[in-house]
């Protein structure tokens, strides 16, 4: 046995080998040590090698699913080794030694199909990255749903290429990433290094990858499928090779491979996704994120599609308008939304059941889920068609209903064949209804007669022996047997009819030739019944996989409907409105609200205070001032989230909204030190700001909050001033710019497309009230000490701070009234030299590091002349 184990383990060195022995999966040697620690189970020993004990641990076969998630979450691959030969087959082959065992599957984080190992509303993406001719390409697949796509990230400057890859990977949330052994991992940020699996260079050979794809889809060329770059083909081929290895030759059903253009989506960069809390809040949890707030889908596939829409909204006005047309059609026809949502709630996860069936990993329950789910979808489709005469049906809705028009007879047959309650394990049998198969019915009838025969034998033996307590029982060791209490043991031994099998302290067990004969017939009939049921199952499973493409098309169609009904319902329940989407450069929102904050306030007595936002070609930048806690950050975020929702084809929280198409969104709201990487708040802020200045376009939306606060006052003001001017003069995106530097408001005189706005604050009884309303104009105070009081700073500290503030303001006024006291002669030649050097700087072609060097030089000059004012 150990020789067999070592031969198998040698082929799967990178995985923990779950070696099936009886009712247990057992692990040996180093695998046992690792697994016992990871699973917190006992480490024992079994046998010796070279005089030393062999470490061993094991988990019960029937509860393995309770242990696998722990190993998978910790990044381990698990090779499942099963017995693939029966004792009868071994006897026929005159074979000695242990029965044949083989690895039937390698479970890795990116190849899961079991519902208990997956999150219902999230895809489980396995990704592969290729770097071919300096062009980064990615392919990704979800084995559990059949999704299979590729994307060419681009051939660009290495820094920009890395950022685009980072943005994409943060949105996709991969479980496992495959790269070549020789690929430079610097392209991938440290956060994802733990899930990288390096693969042999030979796997990334272009021709073999192309052959893999063509072979899988049974085509001679990809020309009729789509246009793919060489890098995309390599990445996709690597995925198929990996699946072939991990699934041991049983390939899942995948949708037709599709190449996505990076220009088809609103680009949301890595930092923006985090700062806007789109998928997770700032603490890394789902609660309080945008997706957790708006997701009221009823189907698992609808939830997954919604998530993809939120992280990659459309950049095509026609695709957005198609979604709005369906939602408005639902509302205008006054369709019973609750009724349809109840029907959708009963639709199971069809994609994942299809995947398990295609991998020969499904069971009767998957058959039942698919058949009943599709018949439920058929009913939804027929009900919607009844409404088509009321108003003209939208184009996309017509296309969806066409996808639902298939032959449902197979699924009716499956429903008619299966019992209402079916076993989870296929080999248990007993899932086909009586009356579906005459052959199966005959065998079951025979089996029932045999069971009656056993009861008849029990009565005969009881009368013969005069022992009323005599029973015929069954257990796994002895099968069917006659059992009497130990006191009657000799009575049965006096009859030649009874053959002794076992004696215990309480009972004696016997058999008879007749009982053995009946048991053999029973076992044979049971095996025959199981065989017939398996044949029926396999026939249905084969036909379902044949309809795989149709089923995936239906799932996509029903997911679109699910989201449409969700949005229509939110229009009523949340007062969300349909925005007007155009190709104009505009962001005009009347009474906009933050979707998450408003949703969290739904149980409070206070209502969310709405605000307007009106930016366009003439009013490009809003400079917003006001104290902390006045609502600046909420206001900034809500406008960005409204744009994302609008371009995702959703309704938005506002009274009215006219929104142009944005190609990218950048949000620099909030900051924190990254001490692990040795990066301060200011460095992170500069990196993020650099990304905005280097990659935003005139069609982008830029949200900036408190640029420059991470360094000294004058440095910060200089940076904020320069960034604001650069956005206004060079890039010209629509921008919301919040700041504490009131000095920046002076720019409105020189920047004609900038206007000043402030968060409304009321002073009352030496305190302040935040009105959370945005107004035209400039804030005249920062109210820092008032905010400190609200935060609970001790009264003696805030009182002292007020005295210090008053003293500083008094001195500042004296300086203004007597400027001559502060005048110091300056070496004008040195100043002119510095200014000449400063004028030569090309702001559009400068690295963040060079920017910092210039700022340090400027600071040194300021320290020299900091208290002076130059003579004219």
mmCIF file of N, CA, C and O in Angstrom, residues 235-317:
data_model
loop_
_atom_site.group_PDB
_atom_site.id
_atom_site.type_symbol
_atom_site.label_atom_id
_atom_site.label_comp_id
_atom_site.label_asym_id
_atom_site.label_seq_id
_atom_site.Cartn_x
_atom_site.Cartn_y
_atom_site.Cartn_z
ATOM 1 N N UNK A 235 -2.526 33.015 -23.034
ATOM 2 C CA UNK A 235 -3.119 33.010 -21.691
ATOM 3 C C UNK A 235 -4.304 32.057 -21.616
ATOM 4 O O UNK A 235 -4.452 31.294 -20.650
ATOM 5 N N UNK A 236 -5.158 32.061 -22.650
ATOM 6 C CA UNK A 236 -6.339 31.183 -22.670
ATOM 7 C C UNK A 236 -5.935 29.717 -22.778
ATOM 8 O O UNK A 236 -6.505 28.845 -22.109
ATOM 9 N N UNK A 237 -4.926 29.430 -23.615
ATOM 10 C CA UNK A 237 -4.459 28.057 -23.771
ATOM 11 C C UNK A 237 -3.866 27.506 -22.489
ATOM 12 O O UNK A 237 -4.040 26.319 -22.161
ATOM 13 N N UNK A 238 -3.170 28.353 -21.736
ATOM 14 C CA UNK A 238 -2.595 27.937 -20.458
ATOM 15 C C UNK A 238 -3.713 27.523 -19.491
ATOM 16 O O UNK A 238 -3.599 26.523 -18.775
ATOM 17 N N UNK A 239 -4.806 28.283 -19.477
ATOM 18 C CA UNK A 239 -5.925 27.942 -18.604
ATOM 19 C C UNK A 239 -6.502 26.571 -18.951
ATOM 20 O O UNK A 239 -6.779 25.754 -18.067
ATOM 21 N N UNK A 240 -6.689 26.314 -20.240
ATOM 22 C CA UNK A 240 -7.246 25.024 -20.656
ATOM 23 C C UNK A 240 -6.312 23.871 -20.285
ATOM 24 O O UNK A 240 -6.764 22.805 -19.861
ATOM 25 N N UNK A 241 -5.007 24.088 -20.439
ATOM 26 C CA UNK A 241 -4.029 23.047 -20.055
ATOM 27 C C UNK A 241 -4.105 22.770 -18.556
ATOM 28 O O UNK A 241 -4.053 21.613 -18.115
ATOM 29 N N UNK A 242 -4.215 23.832 -17.785
ATOM 30 C CA UNK A 242 -4.282 23.695 -16.321
ATOM 31 C C UNK A 242 -5.558 22.971 -15.897
ATOM 32 O O UNK A 242 -5.547 22.120 -14.997
ATOM 33 N N UNK A 243 -6.671 23.299 -16.561
ATOM 34 C CA UNK A 243 -7.935 22.628 -16.257
ATOM 35 C C UNK A 243 -7.865 21.145 -16.623
ATOM 36 O O UNK A 243 -8.381 20.294 -15.893
ATOM 37 N N UNK A 244 -7.245 20.846 -17.750
ATOM 38 C CA UNK A 244 -7.099 19.448 -18.175
ATOM 39 C C UNK A 244 -6.299 18.651 -17.142
ATOM 40 O O UNK A 244 -6.599 17.487 -16.854
ATOM 41 N N UNK A 245 -5.287 19.311 -16.554
ATOM 42 C CA UNK A 245 -4.461 18.660 -15.538
ATOM 43 C C UNK A 245 -5.237 18.471 -14.238
ATOM 44 O O UNK A 245 -5.295 17.368 -13.694
ATOM 45 N N UNK A 246 -5.842 19.550 -13.747
ATOM 46 C CA UNK A 246 -6.499 19.492 -12.435
ATOM 47 C C UNK A 246 -7.792 18.691 -12.453
ATOM 48 O O UNK A 246 -8.183 18.122 -11.435
ATOM 49 N N UNK A 247 -8.468 18.656 -13.590
ATOM 50 C CA UNK A 247 -9.719 17.892 -13.669
ATOM 51 C C UNK A 247 -9.499 16.484 -14.209
ATOM 52 O O UNK A 247 -10.454 15.755 -14.485
ATOM 53 N N UNK A 248 -8.222 16.134 -14.382
ATOM 54 C CA UNK A 248 -7.838 14.776 -14.827
ATOM 55 C C UNK A 248 -8.568 14.370 -16.098
ATOM 56 O O UNK A 248 -9.135 13.269 -16.202
ATOM 57 N N UNK A 249 -8.572 15.299 -17.055
ATOM 58 C CA UNK A 249 -9.114 14.996 -18.383
ATOM 59 C C UNK A 249 -10.593 15.295 -18.541
ATOM 60 O O UNK A 249 -11.098 15.312 -19.669
ATOM 61 N N UNK A 250 -11.330 15.537 -17.459
ATOM 62 C CA UNK A 250 -12.767 15.860 -17.550
ATOM 63 C C UNK A 250 -12.922 17.374 -17.587
ATOM 64 O O UNK A 250 -12.804 18.044 -16.579
ATOM 65 N N UNK A 251 -13.169 17.912 -18.778
ATOM 66 C CA UNK A 251 -13.217 19.360 -18.943
ATOM 67 C C UNK A 251 -14.618 19.904 -18.657
ATOM 68 O O UNK A 251 -15.618 19.312 -19.043
ATOM 69 N N UNK A 252 -14.691 21.068 -17.998
ATOM 70 C CA UNK A 252 -16.002 21.677 -17.724
ATOM 71 C C UNK A 252 -16.602 22.275 -18.987
ATOM 72 O O UNK A 252 -15.887 22.518 -19.968
ATOM 73 N N UNK A 253 -17.899 22.525 -18.965
ATOM 74 C CA UNK A 253 -18.540 23.191 -20.091
ATOM 75 C C UNK A 253 -18.290 24.689 -19.952
ATOM 76 O O UNK A 253 -18.679 25.306 -18.957
ATOM 77 N N UNK A 254 -17.638 25.278 -20.955
ATOM 78 C CA UNK A 254 -17.319 26.707 -20.934
ATOM 79 C C UNK A 254 -18.049 27.414 -22.069
ATOM 80 O O UNK A 254 -18.252 26.842 -23.140
ATOM 81 N N UNK A 255 -18.415 28.657 -21.832
ATOM 82 C CA UNK A 255 -19.016 29.465 -22.889
ATOM 83 C C UNK A 255 -17.973 29.723 -23.977
ATOM 84 O O UNK A 255 -16.777 29.529 -23.752
ATOM 85 N N UNK A 256 -18.415 30.153 -25.148
ATOM 86 C CA UNK A 256 -17.477 30.459 -26.219
ATOM 87 C C UNK A 256 -16.533 31.570 -25.769
ATOM 88 O O UNK A 256 -16.974 32.591 -25.240
ATOM 89 N N UNK A 257 -15.253 31.363 -25.958
ATOM 90 C CA UNK A 257 -14.254 32.334 -25.510
ATOM 91 C C UNK A 257 -14.509 33.689 -26.154
ATOM 92 O O UNK A 257 -14.856 33.791 -27.332
ATOM 93 N N UNK A 258 -14.352 34.749 -25.356
ATOM 94 C CA UNK A 258 -14.689 36.094 -25.812
ATOM 95 C C UNK A 258 -13.577 37.065 -25.434
ATOM 96 O O UNK A 258 -13.112 37.080 -24.295
ATOM 97 N N UNK A 259 -13.126 37.862 -26.419
ATOM 98 C CA UNK A 259 -12.102 38.874 -26.156
ATOM 99 C C UNK A 259 -12.772 40.208 -25.856
ATOM 100 O O UNK A 259 -13.575 40.693 -26.636
ATOM 101 N N UNK A 260 -12.448 40.775 -24.689
ATOM 102 C CA UNK A 260 -13.037 42.050 -24.282
ATOM 103 C C UNK A 260 -12.045 43.182 -24.511
ATOM 104 O O UNK A 260 -10.866 43.058 -24.189
ATOM 105 N N UNK A 261 -12.559 44.280 -25.041
ATOM 106 C CA UNK A 261 -11.717 45.458 -25.245
ATOM 107 C C UNK A 261 -11.706 46.293 -23.975
ATOM 108 O O UNK A 261 -12.745 46.489 -23.342
ATOM 109 N N UNK A 262 -10.536 46.778 -23.617
ATOM 110 C CA UNK A 262 -10.411 47.596 -22.413
ATOM 111 C C UNK A 262 -11.147 48.925 -22.563
ATOM 112 O O UNK A 262 -11.475 49.596 -21.590
ATOM 113 N N UNK A 263 -11.457 49.319 -23.810
ATOM 114 C CA UNK A 263 -12.122 50.596 -24.056
ATOM 115 C C UNK A 263 -13.643 50.502 -23.981
ATOM 116 O O UNK A 263 -14.336 51.479 -24.201
ATOM 117 N N UNK A 264 -14.165 49.320 -23.694
ATOM 118 C CA UNK A 264 -15.620 49.144 -23.626
ATOM 119 C C UNK A 264 -16.192 49.461 -22.255
ATOM 120 O O UNK A 264 -17.393 49.372 -22.046
ATOM 121 N N UNK A 265 -15.316 49.802 -21.299
ATOM 122 C CA UNK A 265 -15.769 49.972 -19.932
ATOM 123 C C UNK A 265 -15.299 51.300 -19.355
ATOM 124 O O UNK A 265 -14.282 51.848 -19.754
ATOM 125 N N UNK A 266 -16.056 51.783 -18.393
ATOM 126 C CA UNK A 266 -15.623 52.918 -17.589
ATOM 127 C C UNK A 266 -14.505 52.414 -16.681
ATOM 128 O O UNK A 266 -14.710 51.512 -15.868
ATOM 129 N N UNK A 267 -13.316 52.952 -16.821
ATOM 130 C CA UNK A 267 -12.145 52.477 -16.078
ATOM 131 C C UNK A 267 -12.174 53.030 -14.649
ATOM 132 O O UNK A 267 -12.271 54.240 -14.436
ATOM 133 N N UNK A 268 -12.125 52.112 -13.690
ATOM 134 C CA UNK A 268 -12.078 52.487 -12.276
ATOM 135 C C UNK A 268 -10.768 51.950 -11.713
ATOM 136 O O UNK A 268 -10.571 50.741 -11.642
ATOM 137 N N UNK A 269 -9.867 52.832 -11.340
ATOM 138 C CA UNK A 269 -8.544 52.371 -10.927
ATOM 139 C C UNK A 269 -8.563 51.764 -9.518
ATOM 140 O O UNK A 269 -9.557 51.854 -8.791
ATOM 141 N N UNK A 270 -7.464 51.153 -9.181
ATOM 142 C CA UNK A 270 -7.309 50.409 -7.929
ATOM 143 C C UNK A 270 -7.627 51.278 -6.708
ATOM 144 O O UNK A 270 -8.369 50.871 -5.808
ATOM 145 N N UNK A 271 -7.062 52.486 -6.664
ATOM 146 C CA UNK A 271 -7.258 53.359 -5.507
ATOM 147 C C UNK A 271 -8.705 53.853 -5.430
ATOM 148 O O UNK A 271 -9.272 53.988 -4.348
ATOM 149 N N UNK A 272 -9.287 54.148 -6.584
ATOM 150 C CA UNK A 272 -10.660 54.658 -6.619
ATOM 151 C C UNK A 272 -11.646 53.608 -6.121
ATOM 152 O O UNK A 272 -12.572 53.912 -5.371
ATOM 153 N N UNK A 273 -11.444 52.375 -6.550
ATOM 154 C CA UNK A 273 -12.342 51.302 -6.111
ATOM 155 C C UNK A 273 -12.343 51.197 -4.589
ATOM 156 O O UNK A 273 -13.388 50.993 -3.975
ATOM 157 N N UNK A 274 -11.166 51.367 -3.991
ATOM 158 C CA UNK A 274 -11.071 51.277 -2.534
ATOM 159 C C UNK A 274 -11.662 52.509 -1.855
ATOM 160 O O UNK A 274 -12.414 52.390 -0.893
ATOM 161 N N UNK A 275 -11.327 53.705 -2.352
ATOM 162 C CA UNK A 275 -11.768 54.914 -1.671
ATOM 163 C C UNK A 275 -13.272 55.133 -1.790
ATOM 164 O O UNK A 275 -13.900 55.685 -0.898
ATOM 165 N N UNK A 276 -13.878 54.653 -2.897
ATOM 166 C CA UNK A 276 -15.328 54.786 -3.061
ATOM 167 C C UNK A 276 -16.073 53.626 -2.411
ATOM 168 O O UNK A 276 -17.308 53.617 -2.409
ATOM 169 N N UNK A 277 -15.339 52.663 -1.876
ATOM 170 C CA UNK A 277 -15.945 51.513 -1.182
ATOM 171 C C UNK A 277 -16.990 50.826 -2.075
ATOM 172 O O UNK A 277 -18.123 50.603 -1.679
ATOM 173 N N UNK A 278 -16.563 50.491 -3.292
ATOM 174 C CA UNK A 278 -17.495 49.912 -4.265
ATOM 175 C C UNK A 278 -17.838 48.471 -3.911
ATOM 176 O O UNK A 278 -19.028 48.100 -3.875
ATOM 177 N N UNK A 279 -16.831 47.640 -3.642
ATOM 178 C CA UNK A 279 -17.082 46.234 -3.308
ATOM 179 C C UNK A 279 -16.897 45.950 -1.822
ATOM 180 O O UNK A 279 -17.521 45.034 -1.293
ATOM 181 N N UNK A 280 -16.033 46.710 -1.173
ATOM 182 C CA UNK A 280 -15.790 46.518 0.260
ATOM 183 C C UNK A 280 -15.628 47.882 0.920
ATOM 184 O O UNK A 280 -15.235 48.851 0.274
ATOM 185 N N UNK A 281 -15.936 47.944 2.225
ATOM 186 C CA UNK A 281 -15.710 49.202 2.928
ATOM 187 C C UNK A 281 -14.226 49.358 3.242
ATOM 188 O O UNK A 281 -13.419 48.471 2.938
ATOM 189 N N UNK A 282 -13.871 50.458 3.855
ATOM 190 C CA UNK A 282 -12.455 50.742 4.096
ATOM 191 C C UNK A 282 -11.817 49.751 5.063
ATOM 192 O O UNK A 282 -10.597 49.629 5.130
ATOM 193 N N UNK A 283 -12.648 49.027 5.807
ATOM 194 C CA UNK A 283 -12.138 48.008 6.726
ATOM 195 C C UNK A 283 -11.989 46.647 6.057
ATOM 196 O O UNK A 283 -11.532 45.692 6.675
ATOM 197 N N UNK A 284 -12.411 46.546 4.780
ATOM 198 C CA UNK A 284 -12.285 45.286 4.060
ATOM 199 C C UNK A 284 -13.503 44.389 4.153
ATOM 200 O O UNK A 284 -13.474 43.247 3.689
ATOM 201 N N UNK A 285 -14.603 44.883 4.749
ATOM 202 C CA UNK A 285 -15.833 44.093 4.860
ATOM 203 C C UNK A 285 -16.845 44.506 3.799
ATOM 204 O O UNK A 285 -16.753 45.590 3.224
ATOM 205 N N UNK A 286 -17.838 43.660 3.575
ATOM 206 C CA UNK A 286 -18.852 43.960 2.560
ATOM 207 C C UNK A 286 -19.854 45.001 3.036
ATOM 208 O O UNK A 286 -20.352 45.811 2.251
ATOM 209 N N UNK A 287 -20.167 44.973 4.325
ATOM 210 C CA UNK A 287 -21.180 45.881 4.854
ATOM 211 C C UNK A 287 -20.759 47.338 4.642
ATOM 212 O O UNK A 287 -19.629 47.718 4.924
ATOM 213 N N UNK A 288 -21.676 48.142 4.129
ATOM 214 C CA UNK A 288 -21.374 49.547 3.898
ATOM 215 C C UNK A 288 -20.786 49.835 2.535
ATOM 216 O O UNK A 288 -20.511 50.984 2.198
ATOM 217 N N UNK A 289 -20.584 48.786 1.719
ATOM 218 C CA UNK A 289 -20.083 49.000 0.358
ATOM 219 C C UNK A 289 -21.247 49.307 -0.567
ATOM 220 O O UNK A 289 -22.416 49.072 -0.233
ATOM 221 N N UNK A 290 -20.942 49.813 -1.760
ATOM 222 C CA UNK A 290 -21.994 50.123 -2.728
ATOM 223 C C UNK A 290 -22.746 48.867 -3.132
ATOM 224 O O UNK A 290 -23.977 48.864 -3.187
ATOM 225 N N UNK A 291 -22.019 47.774 -3.412
ATOM 226 C CA UNK A 291 -22.675 46.548 -3.889
ATOM 227 C C UNK A 291 -23.595 45.975 -2.824
ATOM 228 O O UNK A 291 -24.695 45.491 -3.133
ATOM 229 N N UNK A 292 -23.190 46.041 -1.547
ATOM 230 C CA UNK A 292 -24.046 45.494 -0.490
ATOM 231 C C UNK A 292 -25.313 46.324 -0.324
ATOM 232 O O UNK A 292 -26.352 45.806 0.073
ATOM 233 N N UNK A 293 -25.219 47.599 -0.651
ATOM 234 C CA UNK A 293 -26.367 48.499 -0.507
ATOM 235 C C UNK A 293 -27.395 48.310 -1.615
ATOM 236 O O UNK A 293 -28.598 48.257 -1.356
ATOM 237 N N UNK A 294 -26.942 48.186 -2.849
ATOM 238 C CA UNK A 294 -27.901 48.177 -3.969
ATOM 239 C C UNK A 294 -28.294 46.781 -4.435
ATOM 240 O O UNK A 294 -29.281 46.635 -5.155
ATOM 241 N N UNK A 295 -27.544 45.741 -4.027
ATOM 242 C CA UNK A 295 -27.834 44.400 -4.535
ATOM 243 C C UNK A 295 -29.105 43.829 -3.910
ATOM 244 O O UNK A 295 -29.108 43.370 -2.768
ATOM 245 N N UNK A 296 -30.188 43.864 -4.669
ATOM 246 C CA UNK A 296 -31.441 43.234 -4.265
ATOM 247 C C UNK A 296 -31.886 42.242 -5.342
ATOM 248 O O UNK A 296 -33.071 42.031 -5.566
ATOM 249 N N UNK A 297 -30.891 41.651 -6.004
ATOM 250 C CA UNK A 297 -31.189 40.642 -7.020
ATOM 251 C C UNK A 297 -31.734 39.391 -6.331
ATOM 252 O O UNK A 297 -31.480 39.159 -5.150
ATOM 253 N N UNK A 298 -32.450 38.574 -7.100
ATOM 254 C CA UNK A 298 -33.073 37.377 -6.550
ATOM 255 C C UNK A 298 -32.335 36.098 -6.943
ATOM 256 O O UNK A 298 -32.515 35.066 -6.319
ATOM 257 N N UNK A 299 -31.534 36.150 -7.997
ATOM 258 C CA UNK A 299 -30.818 34.961 -8.460
ATOM 259 C C UNK A 299 -29.325 35.117 -8.217
ATOM 260 O O UNK A 299 -28.800 36.237 -8.191
ATOM 261 N N UNK A 300 -28.645 33.986 -8.051
ATOM 262 C CA UNK A 300 -27.187 34.017 -7.850
ATOM 263 C C UNK A 300 -26.489 34.576 -9.075
ATOM 264 O O UNK A 300 -25.557 35.385 -8.967
ATOM 265 N N UNK A 301 -26.940 34.178 -10.266
ATOM 266 C CA UNK A 301 -26.305 34.658 -11.499
ATOM 267 C C UNK A 301 -26.558 36.149 -11.689
ATOM 268 O O UNK A 301 -25.694 36.879 -12.192
ATOM 269 N N UNK A 302 -27.735 36.621 -11.278
ATOM 270 C CA UNK A 302 -28.032 38.053 -11.365
ATOM 271 C C UNK A 302 -27.123 38.860 -10.464
ATOM 272 O O UNK A 302 -26.654 39.944 -10.827
ATOM 273 N N UNK A 303 -26.853 38.335 -9.256
ATOM 274 C CA UNK A 303 -25.953 39.018 -8.318
ATOM 275 C C UNK A 303 -24.544 39.102 -8.879
ATOM 276 O O UNK A 303 -23.870 40.132 -8.761
ATOM 277 N N UNK A 304 -24.091 38.017 -9.521
ATOM 278 C CA UNK A 304 -22.738 38.023 -10.093
ATOM 279 C C UNK A 304 -22.642 38.992 -11.261
ATOM 280 O O UNK A 304 -21.633 39.692 -11.430
ATOM 281 N N UNK A 305 -23.689 39.052 -12.092
ATOM 282 C CA UNK A 305 -23.691 39.984 -13.224
ATOM 283 C C UNK A 305 -23.722 41.427 -12.729
ATOM 284 O O UNK A 305 -23.010 42.289 -13.262
ATOM 285 N N UNK A 306 -24.499 41.707 -11.697
ATOM 286 C CA UNK A 306 -24.570 43.057 -11.138
ATOM 287 C C UNK A 306 -23.205 43.500 -10.630
ATOM 288 O O UNK A 306 -22.782 44.646 -10.858
ATOM 289 N N UNK A 307 -22.508 42.603 -9.967
ATOM 290 C CA UNK A 307 -21.181 42.946 -9.446
ATOM 291 C C UNK A 307 -20.237 43.322 -10.580
ATOM 292 O O UNK A 307 -19.493 44.309 -10.488
ATOM 293 N N UNK A 308 -20.266 42.545 -11.679
ATOM 294 C CA UNK A 308 -19.410 42.863 -12.818
ATOM 295 C C UNK A 308 -19.784 44.202 -13.429
ATOM 296 O O UNK A 308 -18.922 44.973 -13.871
ATOM 297 N N UNK A 309 -21.085 44.518 -13.460
ATOM 298 C CA UNK A 309 -21.532 45.808 -14.018
ATOM 299 C C UNK A 309 -21.045 46.974 -13.175
ATOM 300 O O UNK A 309 -20.714 48.040 -13.694
ATOM 301 N N UNK A 310 -21.033 46.775 -11.860
ATOM 302 C CA UNK A 310 -20.640 47.853 -10.947
ATOM 303 C C UNK A 310 -19.147 48.136 -11.038
ATOM 304 O O UNK A 310 -18.712 49.289 -10.988
ATOM 305 N N UNK A 311 -18.337 47.095 -11.172
ATOM 306 C CA UNK A 311 -16.888 47.332 -11.197
ATOM 307 C C UNK A 311 -16.388 47.675 -12.597
ATOM 308 O O UNK A 311 -15.301 48.232 -12.750
ATOM 309 N N UNK A 312 -17.180 47.336 -13.628
ATOM 310 C CA UNK A 312 -16.818 47.709 -14.998
ATOM 311 C C UNK A 312 -18.066 48.217 -15.721
ATOM 312 O O UNK A 312 -18.632 47.521 -16.576
ATOM 313 N N UNK A 313 -18.511 49.425 -15.387
ATOM 314 C CA UNK A 313 -19.704 49.985 -16.035
ATOM 315 C C UNK A 313 -19.485 50.185 -17.534
ATOM 316 O O UNK A 313 -18.347 50.235 -18.013
ATOM 317 N N UNK A 314 -20.579 50.317 -18.262
ATOM 318 C CA UNK A 314 -20.507 50.462 -19.717
ATOM 319 C C UNK A 314 -19.846 51.784 -20.115
ATOM 320 O O UNK A 314 -19.957 52.796 -19.426
ATOM 321 N N UNK A 315 -19.189 51.757 -21.269
ATOM 322 C CA UNK A 315 -18.732 52.996 -21.906
ATOM 323 C C UNK A 315 -19.322 53.032 -23.316
ATOM 324 O O UNK A 315 -18.639 53.267 -24.301
ATOM 325 N N UNK A 316 -20.612 52.737 -23.380
ATOM 326 C CA UNK A 316 -21.349 52.711 -24.647
ATOM 327 C C UNK A 316 -22.767 53.152 -24.334
ATOM 328 O O UNK A 316 -23.512 52.449 -23.641
ATOM 329 N N UNK A 317 -23.149 54.300 -24.833
ATOM 330 C CA UNK A 317 -24.460 54.876 -24.495
ATOM 331 C C UNK A 317 -25.614 53.983 -24.928
ATOM 332 O O UNK A 317 -26.661 53.920 -24.277
#
